[in-house]
């Protein structure tokens, strides 16, 4: 039985490491901020979850409570950080508004009374 758990653990660890590697490559290769935010959050979160699951299988779920806390922390912080980065890029004008298909934040800013909005010019160098 230990041999089967070792194989399952190794597969989960390798899948998690591959997901993290692909996310890192996406951060380097993708052209704009929204795509990079996707590459920075989705595969990284999946990779960490798979690595933690592989670790739990390897430890035979002995310290599952600690790993569950790490999973919850990862699931709570990753989307929040991504949202903060995207909003700050939008507010500073780093994000090109003319490339957005739907600009819900501009509508929200108008509703809140901020008529100035972010700059809509070209990307700063």
mmCIF file of N, CA and C in Angstrom:
data_model
loop_
_atom_site.group_PDB
_atom_site.id
_atom_site.type_symbol
_atom_site.label_atom_id
_atom_site.label_comp_id
_atom_site.label_asym_id
_atom_site.label_seq_id
_atom_site.Cartn_x
_atom_site.Cartn_y
_atom_site.Cartn_z
ATOM 1 N N UNK A 1 0.818 -1.201 0.000
ATOM 2 C CA UNK A 1 0.000 0.000 0.000
ATOM 3 C C UNK A 1 0.856 1.257 0.000
ATOM 4 N N UNK A 2 1.996 1.199 0.640
ATOM 5 C CA UNK A 2 2.870 2.364 0.695
ATOM 6 C C UNK A 2 3.383 2.753 -0.687
ATOM 7 N N UNK A 3 3.623 1.750 -1.528
ATOM 8 C CA UNK A 3 4.096 2.025 -2.890
ATOM 9 C C UNK A 3 3.069 2.792 -3.708
ATOM 10 N N UNK A 4 1.807 2.464 -3.535
ATOM 11 C CA UNK A 4 0.743 3.158 -4.261
ATOM 12 C C UNK A 4 0.636 4.603 -3.786
ATOM 13 N N UNK A 5 0.717 4.814 -2.471
ATOM 14 C CA UNK A 5 0.650 6.174 -1.929
ATOM 15 C C UNK A 5 1.850 7.004 -2.378
ATOM 16 N N UNK A 6 3.006 6.364 -2.497
ATOM 17 C CA UNK A 6 4.183 7.080 -2.984
ATOM 18 C C UNK A 6 3.998 7.539 -4.427
ATOM 19 N N UNK A 7 3.415 6.688 -5.247
ATOM 20 C CA UNK A 7 3.180 7.040 -6.653
ATOM 21 C C UNK A 7 2.144 8.159 -6.746
ATOM 22 N N UNK A 8 1.060 8.059 -5.991
ATOM 23 C CA UNK A 8 0.021 9.098 -6.001
ATOM 24 C C UNK A 8 0.610 10.420 -5.530
ATOM 25 N N UNK A 9 1.392 10.362 -4.467
ATOM 26 C CA UNK A 9 2.022 11.574 -3.954
ATOM 27 C C UNK A 9 2.966 12.187 -4.983
ATOM 28 N N UNK A 10 3.770 11.360 -5.626
ATOM 29 C CA UNK A 10 4.715 11.867 -6.631
ATOM 30 C C UNK A 10 3.984 12.492 -7.811
ATOM 31 N N UNK A 11 2.900 11.880 -8.241
ATOM 32 C CA UNK A 11 2.132 12.434 -9.362
ATOM 33 C C UNK A 11 1.531 13.784 -8.976
ATOM 34 N N UNK A 12 0.975 13.885 -7.781
ATOM 35 C CA UNK A 12 0.394 15.148 -7.332
ATOM 36 C C UNK A 12 1.465 16.232 -7.191
ATOM 37 N N UNK A 13 2.613 15.883 -6.629
ATOM 38 C CA UNK A 13 3.695 16.854 -6.483
ATOM 39 C C UNK A 13 4.212 17.330 -7.831
ATOM 40 N N UNK A 14 4.381 16.407 -8.774
ATOM 41 C CA UNK A 14 4.856 16.791 -10.113
ATOM 42 C C UNK A 14 3.813 17.620 -10.866
ATOM 43 N N UNK A 15 2.542 17.268 -10.713
ATOM 44 C CA UNK A 15 1.491 18.051 -11.366
ATOM 45 C C UNK A 15 1.441 19.458 -10.787
ATOM 46 N N UNK A 16 1.588 19.577 -9.478
ATOM 47 C CA UNK A 16 1.595 20.900 -8.847
ATOM 48 C C UNK A 16 2.790 21.721 -9.273
ATOM 49 N N UNK A 17 3.956 21.096 -9.329
ATOM 50 C CA UNK A 17 5.159 21.809 -9.758
ATOM 51 C C UNK A 17 5.049 22.241 -11.221
ATOM 52 N N UNK A 18 4.453 21.396 -12.052
ATOM 53 C CA UNK A 18 4.255 21.750 -13.462
ATOM 54 C C UNK A 18 3.295 22.921 -13.599
ATOM 55 N N UNK A 19 2.239 22.912 -12.813
ATOM 56 C CA UNK A 19 1.288 24.019 -12.854
ATOM 57 C C UNK A 19 1.952 25.329 -12.432
ATOM 58 N N UNK A 20 2.748 25.285 -11.377
ATOM 59 C CA UNK A 20 3.466 26.492 -10.936
ATOM 60 C C UNK A 20 4.454 26.962 -11.998
ATOM 61 N N UNK A 21 5.136 26.027 -12.641
ATOM 62 C CA UNK A 21 6.085 26.383 -13.699
ATOM 63 C C UNK A 21 5.366 27.041 -14.879
ATOM 64 N N UNK A 22 4.239 26.491 -15.271
ATOM 65 C CA UNK A 22 3.481 27.079 -16.387
ATOM 66 C C UNK A 22 2.953 28.463 -16.015
ATOM 67 N N UNK A 23 2.551 28.653 -14.764
ATOM 68 C CA UNK A 23 2.119 29.974 -14.317
ATOM 69 C C UNK A 23 3.254 30.979 -14.367
ATOM 70 N N UNK A 24 4.444 30.552 -13.968
ATOM 71 C CA UNK A 24 5.604 31.443 -14.015
ATOM 72 C C UNK A 24 5.971 31.786 -15.458
ATOM 73 N N UNK A 25 5.895 30.807 -16.348
ATOM 74 C CA UNK A 25 6.158 31.085 -17.769
ATOM 75 C C UNK A 25 5.109 32.035 -18.337
ATOM 76 N N UNK A 26 3.866 31.885 -17.907
ATOM 77 C CA UNK A 26 2.807 32.794 -18.343
ATOM 78 C C UNK A 26 3.062 34.221 -17.893
ATOM 79 N N UNK A 27 3.587 34.378 -16.678
ATOM 80 C CA UNK A 27 3.924 35.719 -16.198
ATOM 81 C C UNK A 27 4.989 36.364 -17.070
ATOM 82 N N UNK A 28 5.898 35.570 -17.568
ATOM 83 C CA UNK A 28 6.971 36.111 -18.404
ATOM 84 C C UNK A 28 6.534 36.341 -19.845
ATOM 85 N N UNK A 29 5.671 35.481 -20.373
ATOM 86 C CA UNK A 29 5.378 35.503 -21.800
ATOM 87 C C UNK A 29 4.114 36.255 -22.198
ATOM 88 N N UNK A 30 3.154 36.376 -21.311
ATOM 89 C CA UNK A 30 1.885 36.995 -21.696
ATOM 90 C C UNK A 30 2.044 38.506 -21.828
ATOM 91 N N UNK A 31 1.282 39.124 -22.754
ATOM 92 C CA UNK A 31 1.567 40.500 -23.142
ATOM 93 C C UNK A 31 1.032 41.594 -22.218
ATOM 94 N N UNK A 32 -0.094 41.370 -21.555
ATOM 95 C CA UNK A 32 -0.692 42.477 -20.815
ATOM 96 C C UNK A 32 -1.055 42.050 -19.395
ATOM 97 N N UNK A 33 -1.425 43.035 -18.600
ATOM 98 C CA UNK A 33 -1.669 42.811 -17.185
ATOM 99 C C UNK A 33 -2.821 41.851 -16.894
ATOM 100 N N UNK A 34 -3.974 41.963 -17.553
ATOM 101 C CA UNK A 34 -5.041 41.011 -17.220
ATOM 102 C C UNK A 34 -4.645 39.554 -17.478
ATOM 103 N N UNK A 35 -3.939 39.316 -18.553
ATOM 104 C CA UNK A 35 -3.489 37.951 -18.832
ATOM 105 C C UNK A 35 -2.458 37.503 -17.812
ATOM 106 N N UNK A 36 -1.586 38.399 -17.418
ATOM 107 C CA UNK A 36 -0.579 38.063 -16.406
ATOM 108 C C UNK A 36 -1.222 37.813 -15.046
ATOM 109 N N UNK A 37 -2.284 38.525 -14.739
ATOM 110 C CA UNK A 37 -2.987 38.266 -13.478
ATOM 111 C C UNK A 37 -3.584 36.865 -13.482
ATOM 112 N N UNK A 38 -4.108 36.439 -14.617
ATOM 113 C CA UNK A 38 -4.631 35.078 -14.723
ATOM 114 C C UNK A 38 -3.517 34.059 -14.522
ATOM 115 N N UNK A 39 -2.378 34.310 -15.172
ATOM 116 C CA UNK A 39 -1.257 33.378 -15.060
ATOM 117 C C UNK A 39 -0.659 33.383 -13.662
ATOM 118 N N UNK A 40 -0.776 34.491 -12.971
ATOM 119 C CA UNK A 40 -0.206 34.578 -11.636
ATOM 120 C C UNK A 40 -1.085 34.002 -10.554
ATOM 121 N N UNK A 41 -2.373 33.885 -10.805
ATOM 122 C CA UNK A 41 -3.258 33.417 -9.744
ATOM 123 C C UNK A 41 -3.791 32.006 -9.977
ATOM 124 N N UNK A 42 -4.341 31.750 -11.133
ATOM 125 C CA UNK A 42 -5.006 30.459 -11.350
ATOM 126 C C UNK A 42 -4.040 29.271 -11.294
ATOM 127 N N UNK A 43 -3.001 29.224 -12.131
ATOM 128 C CA UNK A 43 -2.129 28.044 -12.070
ATOM 129 C C UNK A 43 -1.307 27.975 -10.784
ATOM 130 N N UNK A 44 -0.970 29.118 -10.224
ATOM 131 C CA UNK A 44 -0.195 29.101 -8.982
ATOM 132 C C UNK A 44 -1.039 28.530 -7.842
ATOM 133 N N UNK A 45 -2.288 28.933 -7.764
ATOM 134 C CA UNK A 45 -3.170 28.413 -6.720
ATOM 135 C C UNK A 45 -3.394 26.918 -6.899
ATOM 136 N N UNK A 46 -3.659 26.500 -8.125
ATOM 137 C CA UNK A 46 -3.831 25.074 -8.399
ATOM 138 C C UNK A 46 -2.557 24.310 -8.074
ATOM 139 N N UNK A 47 -1.415 24.858 -8.454
ATOM 140 C CA UNK A 47 -0.146 24.191 -8.177
ATOM 141 C C UNK A 47 0.108 24.027 -6.699
ATOM 142 N N UNK A 48 -0.130 25.071 -5.932
ATOM 143 C CA UNK A 48 0.078 24.984 -4.482
ATOM 144 C C UNK A 48 -0.884 23.974 -3.869
ATOM 145 N N UNK A 49 -2.131 23.964 -4.340
ATOM 146 C CA UNK A 49 -3.096 23.005 -3.795
ATOM 147 C C UNK A 49 -2.689 21.569 -4.106
ATOM 148 N N UNK A 50 -2.205 21.327 -5.323
ATOM 149 C CA UNK A 50 -1.758 19.973 -5.678
ATOM 150 C C UNK A 50 -0.520 19.575 -4.878
ATOM 151 N N UNK A 51 0.394 20.501 -4.689
ATOM 152 C CA UNK A 51 1.596 20.202 -3.899
ATOM 153 C C UNK A 51 1.215 19.888 -2.452
ATOM 154 N N UNK A 52 0.291 20.666 -1.904
ATOM 155 C CA UNK A 52 -0.139 20.399 -0.529
ATOM 156 C C UNK A 52 -0.902 19.082 -0.417
ATOM 157 N N UNK A 53 -1.691 18.756 -1.430
ATOM 158 C CA UNK A 53 -2.390 17.471 -1.425
ATOM 159 C C UNK A 53 -1.401 16.321 -1.536
ATOM 160 N N UNK A 54 -0.393 16.465 -2.392
ATOM 161 C CA UNK A 54 0.649 15.445 -2.496
ATOM 162 C C UNK A 54 1.414 15.290 -1.195
ATOM 163 N N UNK A 55 1.660 16.403 -0.515
ATOM 164 C CA UNK A 55 2.327 16.348 0.786
ATOM 165 C C UNK A 55 1.455 15.644 1.810
ATOM 166 N N UNK A 56 0.157 15.927 1.790
ATOM 167 C CA UNK A 56 -0.758 15.276 2.728
ATOM 168 C C UNK A 56 -0.809 13.770 2.480
ATOM 169 N N UNK A 57 -0.809 13.361 1.223
ATOM 170 C CA UNK A 57 -0.807 11.928 0.917
ATOM 171 C C UNK A 57 0.503 11.294 1.379
ATOM 172 N N UNK A 58 1.596 11.988 1.151
ATOM 173 C CA UNK A 58 2.906 11.464 1.555
ATOM 174 C C UNK A 58 3.008 11.329 3.070
ATOM 175 N N UNK A 59 2.456 12.268 3.806
ATOM 176 C CA UNK A 59 2.481 12.211 5.266
ATOM 177 C C UNK A 59 1.325 11.390 5.832
ATOM 178 N N UNK A 60 0.549 10.789 4.943
ATOM 179 C CA UNK A 60 -0.619 9.980 5.304
ATOM 180 C C UNK A 60 -1.608 10.762 6.161
ATOM 181 N N UNK A 61 -1.779 12.017 5.787
ATOM 182 C CA UNK A 61 -2.755 12.923 6.388
ATOM 183 C C UNK A 61 -2.530 13.124 7.890
ATOM 184 N N UNK A 62 -1.266 12.983 8.336
ATOM 185 C CA UNK A 62 -0.951 13.143 9.763
ATOM 186 C C UNK A 62 -1.099 14.596 10.210
ATOM 187 N N UNK A 63 -0.690 15.538 9.367
ATOM 188 C CA UNK A 63 -0.778 16.957 9.734
ATOM 189 C C UNK A 63 -1.752 17.679 8.808
ATOM 190 N N UNK A 64 -2.904 17.066 8.601
ATOM 191 C CA UNK A 64 -3.881 17.615 7.666
ATOM 192 C C UNK A 64 -4.437 18.954 8.122
ATOM 193 N N UNK A 65 -4.525 19.176 9.426
ATOM 194 C CA UNK A 65 -5.110 20.434 9.896
ATOM 195 C C UNK A 65 -4.242 21.623 9.496
ATOM 196 N N UNK A 66 -2.931 21.477 9.571
ATOM 197 C CA UNK A 66 -2.027 22.548 9.161
ATOM 198 C C UNK A 66 -2.127 22.785 7.662
ATOM 199 N N UNK A 67 -2.177 21.711 6.898
ATOM 200 C CA UNK A 67 -2.272 21.850 5.439
ATOM 201 C C UNK A 67 -3.603 22.466 5.027
ATOM 202 N N UNK A 68 -4.655 22.154 5.741
ATOM 203 C CA UNK A 68 -5.960 22.752 5.436
ATOM 204 C C UNK A 68 -5.923 24.253 5.686
ATOM 205 N N UNK A 69 -5.253 24.675 6.748
ATOM 206 C CA UNK A 69 -5.121 26.105 7.016
ATOM 207 C C UNK A 69 -4.324 26.811 5.908
ATOM 208 N N UNK A 70 -3.292 26.165 5.427
ATOM 209 C CA UNK A 70 -2.504 26.748 4.329
ATOM 210 C C UNK A 70 -3.358 26.850 3.065
ATOM 211 N N UNK A 71 -4.147 25.832 2.780
ATOM 212 C CA UNK A 71 -5.035 25.854 1.607
ATOM 213 C C UNK A 71 -6.047 26.987 1.745
ATOM 214 N N UNK A 72 -6.659 27.126 2.899
ATOM 215 C CA UNK A 72 -7.637 28.203 3.095
ATOM 216 C C UNK A 72 -6.995 29.578 2.949
ATOM 217 N N UNK A 73 -5.809 29.746 3.504
ATOM 218 C CA UNK A 73 -5.108 31.016 3.379
ATOM 219 C C UNK A 73 -4.807 31.331 1.914
ATOM 220 N N UNK A 74 -4.363 30.339 1.181
ATOM 221 C CA UNK A 74 -4.061 30.522 -0.248
ATOM 222 C C UNK A 74 -5.321 30.874 -1.031
ATOM 223 N N UNK A 75 -6.409 30.199 -0.743
ATOM 224 C CA UNK A 75 -7.654 30.436 -1.477
ATOM 225 C C UNK A 75 -8.260 31.803 -1.150
ATOM 226 N N UNK A 76 -7.991 32.322 0.039
ATOM 227 C CA UNK A 76 -8.525 33.626 0.413
ATOM 228 C C UNK A 76 -7.671 34.786 -0.078
ATOM 229 N N UNK A 77 -6.370 34.631 -0.045
ATOM 230 C CA UNK A 77 -5.501 35.765 -0.364
ATOM 231 C C UNK A 77 -5.228 35.945 -1.850
ATOM 232 N N UNK A 78 -5.162 34.888 -2.604
ATOM 233 C CA UNK A 78 -4.800 35.006 -4.019
ATOM 234 C C UNK A 78 -5.788 35.849 -4.828
ATOM 235 N N UNK A 79 -7.100 35.624 -4.732
ATOM 236 C CA UNK A 79 -8.027 36.479 -5.485
ATOM 237 C C UNK A 79 -8.026 37.933 -5.011
ATOM 238 N N UNK A 80 -7.847 38.139 -3.712
ATOM 239 C CA UNK A 80 -7.846 39.502 -3.182
ATOM 240 C C UNK A 80 -6.635 40.274 -3.697
ATOM 241 N N UNK A 81 -5.481 39.656 -3.679
ATOM 242 C CA UNK A 81 -4.268 40.315 -4.170
ATOM 243 C C UNK A 81 -4.388 40.607 -5.658
ATOM 244 N N UNK A 82 -4.935 39.667 -6.411
ATOM 245 C CA UNK A 82 -5.126 39.873 -7.845
ATOM 246 C C UNK A 82 -6.059 41.052 -8.108
ATOM 247 N N UNK A 83 -7.128 41.149 -7.329
ATOM 248 C CA UNK A 83 -8.068 42.258 -7.466
ATOM 249 C C UNK A 83 -7.407 43.592 -7.151
ATOM 250 N N UNK A 84 -6.602 43.627 -6.099
ATOM 251 C CA UNK A 84 -5.921 44.866 -5.716
ATOM 252 C C UNK A 84 -4.930 45.297 -6.793
ATOM 253 N N UNK A 85 -4.182 44.353 -7.341
ATOM 254 C CA UNK A 85 -3.216 44.678 -8.401
ATOM 255 C C UNK A 85 -3.938 45.198 -9.637
ATOM 256 N N UNK A 86 -5.012 44.538 -10.034
ATOM 257 C CA UNK A 86 -5.764 44.975 -11.203
ATOM 258 C C UNK A 86 -6.383 46.350 -11.024
ATOM 259 N N UNK A 87 -6.938 46.605 -9.856
ATOM 260 C CA UNK A 87 -7.555 47.900 -9.603
ATOM 261 C C UNK A 87 -6.519 49.016 -9.543
ATOM 262 N N UNK A 88 -5.367 48.750 -8.936
ATOM 263 C CA UNK A 88 -4.335 49.792 -8.872
ATOM 264 C C UNK A 88 -3.753 50.057 -10.260
ATOM 265 N N UNK A 89 -3.621 49.031 -11.090
ATOM 266 C CA UNK A 89 -3.154 49.250 -12.463
ATOM 267 C C UNK A 89 -4.179 50.055 -13.251
ATOM 268 N N UNK A 90 -5.442 49.794 -13.023
ATOM 269 C CA UNK A 90 -6.497 50.546 -13.696
ATOM 270 C C UNK A 90 -6.489 52.005 -13.256
ATOM 271 N N UNK A 91 -6.345 52.220 -11.956
ATOM 272 C CA UNK A 91 -6.395 53.580 -11.412
ATOM 273 C C UNK A 91 -5.203 54.426 -11.823
ATOM 274 N N UNK A 92 -4.042 53.811 -11.977
ATOM 275 C CA UNK A 92 -2.844 54.569 -12.346
ATOM 276 C C UNK A 92 -2.686 54.738 -13.845
ATOM 277 N N UNK A 93 -3.521 54.086 -14.630
ATOM 278 C CA UNK A 93 -3.424 54.216 -16.080
ATOM 279 C C UNK A 93 -2.464 53.242 -16.723
ATOM 280 N N UNK A 94 -1.921 52.317 -15.966
ATOM 281 C CA UNK A 94 -1.022 51.317 -16.532
ATOM 282 C C UNK A 94 -1.775 50.359 -17.431
ATOM 283 N N UNK A 95 -3.010 50.090 -17.101
ATOM 284 C CA UNK A 95 -3.858 49.207 -17.876
ATOM 285 C C UNK A 95 -4.508 50.000 -19.000
ATOM 286 N N UNK A 96 -4.389 49.510 -20.217
ATOM 287 C CA UNK A 96 -4.973 50.223 -21.359
ATOM 288 C C UNK A 96 -6.473 49.985 -21.398
ATOM 289 N N UNK A 97 -7.226 51.050 -21.198
ATOM 290 C CA UNK A 97 -8.682 50.927 -21.155
ATOM 291 C C UNK A 97 -9.278 50.643 -22.519
ATOM 292 N N UNK A 98 -8.599 51.046 -23.594
ATOM 293 C CA UNK A 98 -9.147 50.817 -24.923
ATOM 294 C C UNK A 98 -9.083 49.337 -25.321
ATOM 295 N N UNK A 99 -8.313 48.519 -24.613
ATOM 296 C CA UNK A 99 -8.231 47.098 -24.906
ATOM 297 C C UNK A 99 -9.243 46.269 -24.122
ATOM 298 N N UNK A 100 -9.950 46.900 -23.191
ATOM 299 C CA UNK A 100 -10.927 46.176 -22.396
ATOM 300 C C UNK A 100 -12.202 45.951 -23.197
ATOM 301 N N UNK A 101 -12.755 44.762 -23.112
ATOM 302 C CA UNK A 101 -14.007 44.462 -23.804
ATOM 303 C C UNK A 101 -15.172 45.082 -23.039
ATOM 304 N N UNK A 102 -15.193 44.896 -21.727
ATOM 305 C CA UNK A 102 -16.211 45.471 -20.854
ATOM 306 C C UNK A 102 -15.481 46.226 -19.758
ATOM 307 N N UNK A 103 -15.872 47.465 -19.539
ATOM 308 C CA UNK A 103 -15.217 48.295 -18.535
ATOM 309 C C UNK A 103 -16.203 48.596 -17.415
ATOM 310 N N UNK A 104 -16.433 47.622 -16.546
ATOM 311 C CA UNK A 104 -17.401 47.778 -15.465
ATOM 312 C C UNK A 104 -16.912 48.740 -14.390
ATOM 313 N N UNK A 105 -15.603 48.847 -14.219
ATOM 314 C CA UNK A 105 -15.079 49.718 -13.183
ATOM 315 C C UNK A 105 -15.319 51.191 -13.517
ATOM 316 N N UNK A 106 -15.257 51.552 -14.798
ATOM 317 C CA UNK A 106 -15.533 52.941 -15.175
ATOM 318 C C UNK A 106 -16.980 53.303 -14.855
ATOM 319 N N UNK A 107 -17.889 52.356 -15.120
ATOM 320 C CA UNK A 107 -19.290 52.595 -14.790
ATOM 321 C C UNK A 107 -19.460 52.758 -13.280
ATOM 322 N N UNK A 108 -18.770 51.943 -12.518
ATOM 323 C CA UNK A 108 -18.862 52.017 -11.057
ATOM 324 C C UNK A 108 -18.284 53.331 -10.542
ATOM 325 N N UNK A 109 -17.169 53.774 -11.139
ATOM 326 C CA UNK A 109 -16.552 55.027 -10.700
ATOM 327 C C UNK A 109 -17.457 56.217 -11.018
ATOM 328 N N UNK A 110 -18.162 56.160 -12.148
ATOM 329 C CA UNK A 110 -19.111 57.225 -12.485
ATOM 330 C C UNK A 110 -20.274 57.233 -11.503
ATOM 331 N N UNK A 111 -20.743 56.060 -11.108
ATOM 332 C CA UNK A 111 -21.835 55.970 -10.140
ATOM 333 C C UNK A 111 -21.422 56.530 -8.781
ATOM 334 N N UNK A 112 -20.161 56.321 -8.432
ATOM 335 C CA UNK A 112 -19.657 56.807 -7.145
ATOM 336 C C UNK A 112 -19.306 58.283 -7.169
ATOM 337 N N UNK A 113 -19.397 58.919 -8.320
ATOM 338 C CA UNK A 113 -19.155 60.348 -8.405
ATOM 339 C C UNK A 113 -17.743 60.725 -8.792
ATOM 340 N N UNK A 114 -16.914 59.784 -9.146
ATOM 341 C CA UNK A 114 -15.543 60.073 -9.576
ATOM 342 C C UNK A 114 -15.552 60.229 -11.087
ATOM 343 N N UNK A 115 -15.797 61.429 -11.542
ATOM 344 C CA UNK A 115 -15.906 61.694 -12.976
ATOM 345 C C UNK A 115 -14.557 61.690 -13.682
ATOM 346 N N UNK A 116 -13.496 61.902 -12.912
ATOM 347 C CA UNK A 116 -12.193 61.978 -13.564
ATOM 348 C C UNK A 116 -11.791 60.635 -14.143
ATOM 349 N N UNK A 117 -11.950 59.576 -13.363
ATOM 350 C CA UNK A 117 -11.589 58.249 -13.828
ATOM 351 C C UNK A 117 -10.098 58.143 -14.070
ATOM 352 N N UNK A 118 -9.666 56.987 -14.471
ATOM 353 C CA UNK A 118 -8.259 56.810 -14.750
ATOM 354 C C UNK A 118 -7.886 57.388 -16.106
ATOM 355 N N UNK A 119 -6.623 57.681 -16.308
ATOM 356 C CA UNK A 119 -6.215 58.175 -17.618
ATOM 357 C C UNK A 119 -6.408 57.126 -18.682
ATOM 358 N N UNK A 120 -6.832 57.539 -19.851
ATOM 359 C CA UNK A 120 -7.124 56.592 -20.929
ATOM 360 C C UNK A 120 -6.051 56.621 -22.006
ATOM 361 N N UNK A 121 -4.950 57.229 -21.755
ATOM 362 C CA UNK A 121 -3.909 57.361 -22.766
ATOM 363 C C UNK A 121 -3.120 56.082 -22.967
ATOM 364 N N UNK A 122 -2.063 56.187 -23.738
ATOM 365 C CA UNK A 122 -1.246 54.997 -24.000
ATOM 366 C C UNK A 122 -0.499 54.585 -22.755
ATOM 367 N N UNK A 123 0.024 53.370 -22.818
ATOM 368 C CA UNK A 123 0.772 52.819 -21.702
ATOM 369 C C UNK A 123 2.012 53.641 -21.409
ATOM 370 N N UNK A 124 2.269 53.873 -20.123
ATOM 371 C CA UNK A 124 3.520 54.569 -19.795
ATOM 372 C C UNK A 124 4.717 53.657 -20.044
ATOM 373 N N UNK A 125 5.826 54.264 -20.363
ATOM 374 C CA UNK A 125 7.008 53.466 -20.660
ATOM 375 C C UNK A 125 7.699 53.027 -19.411
#
